[in-house]
């Protein structure tokens, strides 16, 4: 099944190799997540693809981001939107082929953009050749040792091997028939049944993924976002949890199937591969852990480079709680020498314009706060347009596999992730607002015409131009992005205020009003100074409007 790249296509004007960038570029990088299904459709079939992404790369360069993270585009039956991988070295035909991927990487590098690809090592597709052979060959097959096959409990093996629950709802085990057709063993899947968990106690799994890493690194990718990075290693013996409602414990406890210490050996091995390459290549952990200190273990100097900051993403719009999340994030990363990361939206959560409440004004204020913090920031496609969550999709249009399992187990993921995955609007007209000529795989709200890229471009009051201005200022000012600390300032209740100092002696003060009412802010404005950027107009320079963030530059 694996595709082979024979004649490496090179776009017109692109260099033969990406420019050398020996610096630690990821430490203050702004990384833009592209969800390939929903970014741009190049062939008019209603589904986004690599050709569509490639055509829109100049937009991302103009936006001012440093890198593009691509959600999975591998060969897949698409049971979970590509997170069920059948071949890790092939592109799914719905997205293109390896020539398209090669051309995209080269064009991105020509524009000064890094490329990070998703890697899914916790589980494969049930259509992966390993798993298909494991089923055909039956119990005792060496291929079954690459997954978690176990006999069932009960008189006739009719009960699952343990009490673990799937993230998508229901038991985390599915029973298979033996080759002769009789009920046989069970296999573990922490997500959908079409996503059997790989057994990382098996050396063949380690060898395969080291090979996969090198395949894509040799293609020129600059790093990997590692899906379910906390889940690869399971506790010895796969012990029972002993309680129902286990999914409520996610992110609050170390579970026998998540955040086991054995995962760190894997990432130390991967780091040696990343370090083999002459230009910096990085690993980014999607790791749900109980505390920021546990997250920091994934980014020690001999492991990965970044870890997603889910503790910050899950913090409500409250000054005291935000300050606590910022402090704990910075404090946990500082001892291991890794940058903090900040994120407000992604393909698995409700868009922050909707999730935080308060509408577009609050979303804009939250963005300027995030972009003023030291470290690396992640943006999710469409947030720069101020897109809200689509909450009224008809049931027949939904494709999230968790949606179809909700009736069986209410504790599973809510199944409503399609609302943040609706294809983004590029123009105010056309069958899919410029997404493509053949419509859209999920219906787009008619109000999105006014939120399109074309409609917002050049409008100084638009959210798109706010993002462009913020990213330009972040690049221009040494006091933004870099570093590992903030200097908190006294501020009224409901207001956050801090100073950022640059290595060149420059300073920026950020003030955030998390309340809905204007607040006087005497003493916060630097003297002399000027407002560098505001998320909302400032009718009175001594008053901070509700749900507003201001950057002041000290002169």
Coordinates of C-alpha atoms in Angstrom, one line a residue:
X1 CA 0.0 0.0 0.0
X2 CA 2.9 2.4 0.7
X3 CA 3.3 5.0 -2.0
X4 CA 6.7 5.7 -3.5
X5 CA 8.0 9.1 -4.6
X6 CA 9.9 8.7 -7.8
X7 CA 10.3 12.1 -9.5
X8 CA 10.3 14.7 -6.7
X9 CA 8.1 17.5 -8.1
X10 CA 9.5 20.9 -7.4
X11 CA 7.3 24.0 -7.6
X12 CA 8.4 26.9 -9.8
X13 CA 10.8 29.2 -8.0
X14 CA 11.3 26.9 -5.0
X15 CA 14.8 26.1 -3.8
X16 CA 16.1 22.6 -4.0
X17 CA 16.3 22.4 -0.2
X18 CA 14.7 24.4 2.6
X19 CA 16.8 27.2 3.9
X20 CA 19.1 26.4 6.9
X21 CA 17.7 27.7 10.1
X22 CA 19.9 26.5 12.9
X23 CA 18.2 28.6 15.6
X24 CA 15.7 27.1 18.1
X25 CA 12.8 28.5 16.0
X26 CA 10.1 26.7 18.0
X27 CA 10.7 28.5 21.3
X28 CA 8.6 31.5 20.3
X29 CA 7.0 30.2 17.1
X30 CA 3.3 30.8 16.2
X31 CA 2.1 27.6 14.7
X32 CA -1.1 27.4 12.6
X33 CA -3.1 24.2 12.7
X34 CA -4.5 23.1 9.3
X35 CA -7.3 20.6 9.4
X36 CA -6.9 19.3 5.8
X37 CA -10.5 18.3 5.3
X38 CA -11.7 21.8 6.0
X39 CA -9.1 24.3 4.9
X40 CA -9.2 24.4 1.1
X41 CA -10.5 22.1 -1.6
X42 CA -8.2 22.0 -4.7
X43 CA -10.1 19.5 -6.9
X44 CA -13.8 20.5 -6.3
X45 CA -15.0 17.3 -4.6
X46 CA -16.2 19.1 -1.5
X47 CA -13.3 17.8 0.7
X48 CA -10.2 19.7 1.5
X49 CA -6.9 18.4 0.2
X50 CA -3.1 19.0 -0.1
X51 CA -3.5 20.9 -3.4
X52 CA -5.9 23.3 -1.7
X53 CA -3.6 23.8 1.2
X54 CA -0.6 24.4 -1.1
X55 CA -2.5 27.0 -3.0
X56 CA -3.3 28.9 0.2
X57 CA 0.2 28.8 1.7
X58 CA 0.8 32.5 0.7
X59 CA -2.1 33.5 2.9
X60 CA -0.5 31.8 5.9
X61 CA 2.8 33.5 5.2
X62 CA 1.1 36.9 4.9
X63 CA -0.8 36.2 8.1
X64 CA 2.6 36.0 9.8
X65 CA 2.8 32.5 11.3
X66 CA 6.0 30.6 11.5
X67 CA 4.9 27.0 11.0
X68 CA 2.0 25.0 9.7
X69 CA 0.8 21.9 11.6
X70 CA -1.2 19.5 9.3
X71 CA -3.7 17.1 10.9
X72 CA -3.5 13.5 9.5
X73 CA -3.5 13.1 5.7
X74 CA -2.3 9.4 5.7
X75 CA -4.0 6.5 3.9
X76 CA -7.1 5.8 6.1
X77 CA -10.6 4.4 6.0
X78 CA -11.5 7.7 7.7
X79 CA -13.4 6.1 10.6
X80 CA -12.0 8.9 12.8
X81 CA -11.2 11.6 10.2
X82 CA -7.8 10.2 9.5
X83 CA -6.7 9.4 13.0
X84 CA -7.1 5.7 12.0
X85 CA -4.1 5.2 9.9
X86 CA -3.8 2.2 7.5
X87 CA -0.4 3.2 6.0
X88 CA 1.9 5.7 7.7
X89 CA 4.0 6.2 4.5
X90 CA 1.1 6.9 2.1
X91 CA -1.3 9.8 1.4
X92 CA -5.0 9.1 1.4
X93 CA -6.3 9.6 -2.2
X94 CA -8.9 12.0 -0.9
X95 CA -6.0 14.4 -0.1
X96 CA -3.6 13.6 -3.0
X97 CA -0.4 11.7 -3.1
X98 CA 3.2 11.9 -2.1
X99 CA 4.0 14.2 -4.9
X100 CA 1.5 16.7 -3.5
X101 CA 3.0 16.4 0.0
X102 CA 6.5 16.9 -1.4
X103 CA 5.4 20.0 -3.3
X104 CA 3.6 21.4 -0.3
X105 CA 6.6 21.0 1.9
X106 CA 8.9 22.6 -0.6
X107 CA 6.5 25.5 -1.2
X108 CA 6.1 26.1 2.5
X109 CA 9.9 26.2 3.0
X110 CA 10.2 28.6 0.0
X111 CA 7.8 30.9 1.9
X112 CA 9.7 30.6 5.1
X113 CA 7.1 28.3 6.8
X114 CA 8.0 25.2 8.8
X115 CA 5.9 22.1 8.3
X116 CA 4.8 19.9 11.2
X117 CA 2.9 16.7 10.5
X118 CA 0.6 14.7 12.8
X119 CA 1.9 11.3 13.9
X120 CA -0.6 8.7 15.4
X121 CA 1.4 6.1 17.3
X122 CA -1.1 5.0 20.0
X123 CA -3.2 3.1 17.5
X124 CA -3.5 2.1 13.9
X125 CA -6.5 1.5 11.7
X126 CA -8.1 -1.9 11.8
X127 CA -7.4 -1.9 8.1
X128 CA -3.6 -1.7 8.7
X129 CA -1.9 -4.7 7.2
X130 CA -0.5 -5.7 10.7
X131 CA -4.0 -5.9 12.2
X132 CA -5.6 -7.6 9.2
X133 CA -2.9 -10.3 9.3
X134 CA -3.4 -10.6 13.1
X135 CA -7.0 -11.5 12.5
X136 CA -6.3 -13.9 9.6
X137 CA -3.6 -15.7 11.5
X138 CA -5.5 -16.1 14.7
X139 CA -4.4 -16.6 18.4
X140 CA -0.6 -17.1 18.8
X141 CA 0.2 -15.0 15.7
X142 CA 3.3 -12.8 16.2
X143 CA 1.2 -10.0 14.6
X144 CA -1.2 -10.2 17.5
X145 CA 1.7 -9.3 19.8
X146 CA 1.9 -5.9 18.1
X147 CA -1.6 -5.1 19.5
X148 CA -3.3 -5.9 22.8
X149 CA -5.2 -9.1 22.2
X150 CA -6.4 -10.9 25.3
X151 CA -8.8 -13.7 26.2
X152 CA -12.1 -12.6 27.7
X153 CA -13.3 -13.2 31.2
X154 CA -16.3 -15.3 32.2
X155 CA -17.1 -18.9 31.7
X156 CA -16.8 -18.7 27.9
X157 CA -14.7 -15.6 27.5
X158 CA -17.8 -13.5 26.9
X159 CA -16.7 -10.6 29.1
X160 CA -14.0 -8.0 28.3
X161 CA -10.5 -8.6 29.7
X162 CA -10.8 -5.6 32.0
X163 CA -13.1 -2.7 32.9
X164 CA -11.4 0.0 30.8
X165 CA -13.7 2.4 28.9
X166 CA -13.3 3.9 25.5
X167 CA -12.8 7.7 25.1
X168 CA -15.6 7.5 22.6
X169 CA -18.0 5.7 25.0
X170 CA -18.6 2.1 25.8
X171 CA -16.1 -0.6 26.6
X172 CA -12.5 -0.3 25.4
X173 CA -12.6 -3.8 24.1
X174 CA -14.1 -5.6 21.0
X175 CA -14.3 -9.3 20.6
X176 CA -13.2 -10.9 17.3
X177 CA -14.0 -14.2 15.7
X178 CA -11.3 -16.8 15.3
X179 CA -10.4 -17.8 11.7
X180 CA -12.8 -20.7 11.9
X181 CA -15.7 -18.4 12.9
X182 CA -16.0 -19.1 16.6
X183 CA -15.9 -16.2 19.2
X184 CA -12.3 -15.6 20.1
X185 CA -10.1 -13.0 21.8
X186 CA -10.7 -9.4 22.5
X187 CA -8.6 -6.4 21.4
X188 CA -8.0 -3.1 23.1
X189 CA -9.1 0.2 21.6
X190 CA -9.1 3.3 23.8
X191 CA -10.9 5.2 21.0
X192 CA -13.2 3.7 18.2
X193 CA -13.2 -0.1 17.5
X194 CA -11.6 0.8 14.2
X195 CA -8.6 2.1 16.1
X196 CA -6.9 -0.9 17.8
X197 CA -4.2 0.2 20.3
X198 CA -0.6 -0.8 19.4
X199 CA 1.4 -2.7 22.0
X200 CA 4.5 -0.6 22.7
X201 CA 6.0 -3.5 24.7
X202 CA 6.7 -5.1 21.3
X203 CA 10.1 -4.1 19.7
X204 CA 8.7 -4.4 16.2
X205 CA 6.4 -1.4 17.0
X206 CA 9.4 0.6 18.1
X207 CA 11.3 -0.3 15.0
X208 CA 8.4 0.6 12.7
X209 CA 7.9 4.0 14.1
X210 CA 11.6 4.9 14.1
X211 CA 11.4 4.1 10.4
X212 CA 8.3 6.2 9.9
X213 CA 10.0 9.1 11.6
X214 CA 12.9 9.0 9.2
X215 CA 10.7 8.6 6.2
X216 CA 8.9 11.9 6.8
X217 CA 12.1 13.7 8.1
X218 CA 13.8 12.7 4.8
X219 CA 10.8 14.2 3.0
X220 CA 11.7 17.5 4.7
X221 CA 9.1 17.9 7.5
X222 CA 10.3 20.0 10.4
X223 CA 8.6 18.1 13.2
X224 CA 5.8 16.0 14.4
X225 CA 2.7 16.6 16.6
X226 CA 2.3 13.3 18.4
X227 CA -1.3 12.3 18.9
X228 CA -2.2 10.7 22.3
X229 CA 1.5 11.0 23.3
X230 CA 0.5 10.1 26.9
X231 CA -1.2 6.8 25.9
X232 CA 1.4 4.6 24.3
X233 CA 2.4 2.6 27.4
X234 CA -0.1 0.7 29.5
X235 CA 0.3 -0.5 33.1
X236 CA 1.7 -4.0 33.3
X237 CA -1.0 -6.6 33.4
X238 CA -3.7 -4.1 32.2
X239 CA -5.3 -3.9 35.7
X240 CA -8.9 -3.0 36.3
X241 CA -9.8 0.5 37.2
X242 CA -12.3 -0.7 39.7
X243 CA -14.8 2.1 39.1
X244 CA -17.3 3.3 36.5
X245 CA -17.2 6.8 35.0
X246 CA -13.4 6.6 34.4
X247 CA -13.5 9.2 31.7
X248 CA -14.3 11.9 34.3
X249 CA -10.7 11.2 35.6
X250 CA -9.0 12.3 32.3
X251 CA -6.5 15.0 33.1
X252 CA -6.9 14.6 36.9
X253 CA -5.3 11.2 37.7
X254 CA -2.5 9.0 36.3
X255 CA -4.5 6.2 34.7
X256 CA -3.3 2.6 33.9
X257 CA -3.7 3.5 30.2
X258 CA -2.5 7.1 30.2
X259 CA 0.6 9.0 31.4
X260 CA 2.6 5.9 32.3
X261 CA 6.3 6.7 33.0
X262 CA 7.3 4.2 30.3
X263 CA 6.4 6.6 27.5
X264 CA 9.5 8.7 28.2
X265 CA 11.9 5.9 27.0
X266 CA 10.1 6.1 23.7
X267 CA 10.6 9.8 23.3
X268 CA 14.2 9.7 24.4
X269 CA 14.7 7.3 21.5
X270 CA 12.9 9.6 19.1
X271 CA 14.9 12.6 20.2
X272 CA 18.1 10.9 19.0
X273 CA 16.5 10.5 15.6
X274 CA 15.4 14.2 15.5
X275 CA 18.9 15.3 16.5
X276 CA 20.4 13.4 13.6
X277 CA 19.3 16.0 11.1
X278 CA 21.4 19.1 10.4
X279 CA 18.5 21.5 10.7
X280 CA 16.3 21.5 13.9
X281 CA 13.4 19.1 13.9
X282 CA 11.0 19.0 16.7
X283 CA 8.5 16.8 18.5
X284 CA 5.3 18.1 20.1
X285 CA 3.4 16.1 22.6
X286 CA -0.4 16.0 22.8
X287 CA -0.3 14.8 26.4
X288 CA -3.3 15.1 28.7
X289 CA -1.7 14.9 32.2
X290 CA -3.0 15.7 35.7
X291 CA -0.6 18.6 36.3
X292 CA 1.7 21.0 34.4
X293 CA 4.6 19.3 36.2
X294 CA 3.7 16.0 34.7
X295 CA 3.5 17.7 31.3
X296 CA 7.0 19.0 31.8
X297 CA 8.3 15.5 31.9
X298 CA 7.6 15.1 28.2
X299 CA 9.9 18.1 27.3
X300 CA 13.0 17.4 29.3
X301 CA 16.2 18.2 27.4
X302 CA 16.5 14.6 26.0
X303 CA 12.9 14.2 25.1
X304 CA 10.4 16.3 23.1
X305 CA 10.6 20.0 22.4
X306 CA 7.0 21.2 23.2
X307 CA 3.8 19.9 24.8
X308 CA 0.4 21.2 24.4
X309 CA -0.8 23.3 27.3
X310 CA -4.3 21.9 27.9
X311 CA -4.3 23.3 31.4
X312 CA -4.4 26.8 29.9
X313 CA -6.9 25.9 27.2
X314 CA -9.3 24.7 29.9
X315 CA -9.0 27.8 32.0
X316 CA -12.1 29.9 32.2
X317 CA -12.2 33.6 31.4
X318 CA -11.4 34.7 34.9
X319 CA -8.5 36.9 35.9
X320 CA -7.4 35.0 39.0
X321 CA -7.6 31.6 37.3
X322 CA -5.8 32.8 34.2
X323 CA -3.0 34.2 36.3
X324 CA -2.7 30.9 38.1
X325 CA -2.6 28.9 34.9
X326 CA 0.0 31.2 33.4
X327 CA 2.2 31.1 36.5
X328 CA 2.0 27.3 36.9
X329 CA 2.7 26.8 33.2
X330 CA 5.8 29.0 33.2
X331 CA 7.0 27.6 36.5
X332 CA 6.7 24.0 35.4
X333 CA 8.6 24.5 32.1
X334 CA 11.4 26.7 33.5
X335 CA 13.3 23.8 35.3
X336 CA 13.4 21.7 32.2
X337 CA 14.3 24.5 29.9
X338 CA 11.4 24.1 27.6
X339 CA 9.1 26.9 26.3
X340 CA 5.5 27.1 27.4
X341 CA 2.9 26.7 24.8
X342 CA -0.5 28.5 24.6
X343 CA -3.6 27.4 22.7
X344 CA -7.3 28.5 22.7
X345 CA -8.8 26.3 20.0
X346 CA -8.2 23.1 18.0
X347 CA -10.0 20.4 16.1
X348 CA -11.2 18.6 19.2
X349 CA -12.7 21.5 21.3
X350 CA -15.4 24.1 20.9
X351 CA -14.0 27.2 19.2
X352 CA -13.0 29.7 21.8
X353 CA -15.3 32.5 20.5
X354 CA -18.2 30.3 21.7
X355 CA -16.6 28.4 24.5
X356 CA -15.5 31.4 26.5
X357 CA -18.8 33.2 26.3
X358 CA -18.9 36.9 25.6
X359 CA -18.8 36.7 21.9
X360 CA -16.2 38.0 19.4
X361 CA -15.0 40.8 21.8
X362 CA -13.9 38.3 24.4
X363 CA -12.3 36.0 21.8
X364 CA -10.3 38.9 20.5
X365 CA -9.2 39.9 24.0
X366 CA -8.2 36.3 24.8
X367 CA -6.1 36.1 21.6
X368 CA -4.1 39.2 22.4
X369 CA -3.5 37.9 25.9
X370 CA -2.2 34.6 24.6
X371 CA 0.0 36.2 22.0
X372 CA 1.6 38.4 24.7
X373 CA 2.8 35.5 26.7
X374 CA 6.3 34.0 26.6
X375 CA 6.7 30.9 24.5
X376 CA 5.0 29.4 21.5
X377 CA 1.4 29.9 20.5
X378 CA -0.9 27.7 18.4
X379 CA -3.7 29.0 16.2
X380 CA -6.5 26.9 14.8
X381 CA -7.6 27.6 11.3
X382 CA -10.5 30.1 11.1
X383 CA -10.0 31.6 14.5
X384 CA -8.3 34.5 12.8
X385 CA -11.6 35.1 11.1
X386 CA -13.5 35.1 14.4
X387 CA -15.4 32.0 13.5
X388 CA -17.9 30.7 16.1
X389 CA -18.7 27.1 16.8
X390 CA -21.4 25.7 14.5
X391 CA -23.9 24.3 17.0
X392 CA -26.8 23.5 14.7
X393 CA -25.4 20.9 12.3
X394 CA -28.1 18.3 11.4
X395 CA -27.5 14.9 12.8
X396 CA -27.3 13.4 9.3
X397 CA -24.4 15.6 8.4
X398 CA -22.2 14.7 11.4
X399 CA -19.2 12.4 11.0
X400 CA -17.6 12.4 14.5
X401 CA -17.5 8.7 15.4
X402 CA -18.2 9.5 19.1
X403 CA -21.5 11.0 18.0
X404 CA -22.8 7.6 17.0
X405 CA -21.7 6.0 20.2
X406 CA -23.3 8.4 22.6
X407 CA -26.4 6.4 23.1
X408 CA -24.4 3.4 24.3
X409 CA -22.4 5.3 26.8
X410 CA -23.1 8.8 28.0
X411 CA -19.7 9.2 29.6
X412 CA -18.0 9.2 26.2
X413 CA -16.8 12.2 24.3
X414 CA -19.8 14.3 23.4
X415 CA -19.5 13.5 19.7
X416 CA -20.0 17.2 18.7
X417 CA -16.5 17.9 17.4
X418 CA -17.8 18.5 13.8
X419 CA -18.9 22.0 15.0
X420 CA -15.3 23.2 15.0
X421 CA -14.4 21.4 11.8
X422 CA -16.8 23.1 9.3
X423 CA -14.8 24.3 6.3
X424 CA -13.6 27.9 6.5
X425 CA -14.9 30.7 4.2
X426 CA -12.5 32.4 1.8
X427 CA -15.0 34.6 -0.2
X428 CA -18.4 36.0 0.5
X429 CA -19.9 34.1 -2.5
X430 CA -19.8 30.8 -4.2
X431 CA -21.1 27.3 -3.4
X432 CA -18.9 27.0 -0.3
X433 CA -17.7 30.6 0.2
X434 CA -14.5 29.9 -1.7
X435 CA -13.6 26.7 0.0
X436 CA -13.9 24.9 -3.3
X437 CA -16.0 24.6 -6.5
X438 CA -17.9 21.5 -5.3
X439 CA -19.6 22.5 -2.1
X440 CA -18.6 21.6 1.4
X441 CA -18.5 18.3 3.2
X442 CA -20.2 20.0 6.2
X443 CA -22.8 22.7 5.8
X444 CA -21.5 26.3 6.4
X445 CA -23.7 28.9 8.1
X446 CA -24.9 31.7 5.7
X447 CA -23.6 34.3 8.1
X448 CA -20.0 33.1 7.3
X449 CA -20.0 35.2 4.1
X450 CA -19.3 38.3 6.2
X451 CA -16.5 36.4 8.1
X452 CA -14.7 35.4 4.9
X453 CA -11.0 36.2 4.2
X454 CA -11.9 38.4 1.3
X455 CA -14.5 40.4 3.2
X456 CA -12.2 41.0 6.2
X457 CA -9.0 41.7 4.3
X458 CA -8.1 45.4 4.4
X459 CA -10.8 46.2 7.1
X460 CA -8.8 47.6 10.0
X461 CA -11.6 46.7 12.4
X462 CA -11.7 43.1 11.3
X463 CA -10.5 40.1 13.4
X464 CA -8.3 39.0 10.5
X465 CA -6.4 42.3 10.4
X466 CA -6.1 42.2 14.2
X467 CA -4.3 38.8 14.0
X468 CA -2.1 40.1 11.2
X469 CA -1.2 43.2 13.3
X470 CA -0.6 41.1 16.4
X471 CA 1.7 38.6 14.7
X472 CA 3.6 41.5 13.0
X473 CA 4.1 43.2 16.3
X474 CA 5.1 40.0 18.0
X475 CA 7.9 39.5 15.4
X476 CA 9.0 43.2 15.6
X477 CA 9.2 43.5 19.4
X478 CA 11.8 41.5 21.4
X479 CA 9.6 41.9 24.5
X480 CA 6.9 39.7 23.0
X481 CA 7.0 35.9 22.6
X482 CA 10.6 35.2 23.8
X483 CA 11.6 34.6 27.4
X484 CA 10.1 32.5 30.1
X485 CA 8.6 35.0 32.6
X486 CA 6.1 37.8 33.1
X487 CA 6.3 40.6 35.6
X488 CA 2.9 41.1 37.2
X489 CA 1.6 44.6 37.9
X490 CA -1.0 45.7 40.5
X491 CA -4.4 45.9 38.8
X492 CA -8.1 46.2 39.8
X493 CA -10.2 43.1 40.4
X494 CA -10.9 41.3 37.1
X495 CA -7.9 42.8 35.4
X496 CA -4.6 41.1 34.5
X497 CA -1.6 43.4 33.9
X498 CA 2.0 42.4 33.3
X499 CA 5.2 43.8 31.8
X500 CA 7.3 41.9 29.2
X501 CA 11.0 42.9 28.9
X502 CA 13.0 42.3 25.8
X503 CA 16.7 41.4 25.6
X504 CA 17.2 44.7 23.7
X505 CA 15.8 46.7 26.7
X506 CA 12.4 47.2 25.1
X507 CA 9.2 46.7 27.2
X508 CA 5.6 46.0 26.5
X509 CA 2.8 46.2 29.1
X510 CA -0.3 44.0 28.5
X511 CA -3.5 44.7 30.4
X512 CA -6.6 42.5 30.1
X513 CA -10.1 43.3 31.4
X514 CA -11.9 39.9 31.9
X515 CA -15.1 41.6 33.1
X516 CA -17.9 42.8 30.9
X517 CA -17.7 46.4 32.3
X518 CA -15.2 49.1 31.7
X519 CA -12.5 49.5 34.4
X520 CA -10.4 52.5 35.3
X521 CA -6.7 51.6 35.0
X522 CA -4.7 54.4 36.6
X523 CA -1.0 53.8 36.8
X524 CA -0.9 50.9 34.3
X525 CA -0.2 53.0 31.2
X526 CA 3.6 53.4 30.7
X527 CA 4.8 57.0 30.7
X528 CA 5.9 57.8 28.1
X529 CA 4.2 55.2 26.0
X530 CA 1.7 54.4 23.3
X531 CA -1.0 51.9 22.7
X532 CA 0.6 49.3 20.4
X533 CA -2.5 47.2 19.8
X534 CA -6.0 46.9 21.2
X535 CA -8.6 44.2 20.8
X536 CA -11.3 46.9 21.0
X537 CA -11.4 50.7 20.6
X538 CA -10.3 52.8 23.6
X539 CA -12.7 55.8 23.8
X540 CA -10.9 56.9 27.0
X541 CA -7.2 56.2 27.4
X542 CA -7.6 55.9 31.2
X543 CA -10.4 53.3 31.0
X544 CA -10.1 49.6 29.9
X545 CA -13.3 48.5 28.2
X546 CA -15.0 45.2 29.1
X547 CA -13.5 42.1 27.5
X548 CA -10.6 44.0 26.1
X549 CA -6.8 43.5 25.9
X550 CA -4.3 46.3 25.3
X551 CA -0.6 46.2 24.5
X552 CA 1.3 49.3 25.5
X553 CA 4.8 49.9 24.3
X554 CA 7.2 51.7 26.6
X555 CA 9.2 54.4 24.7

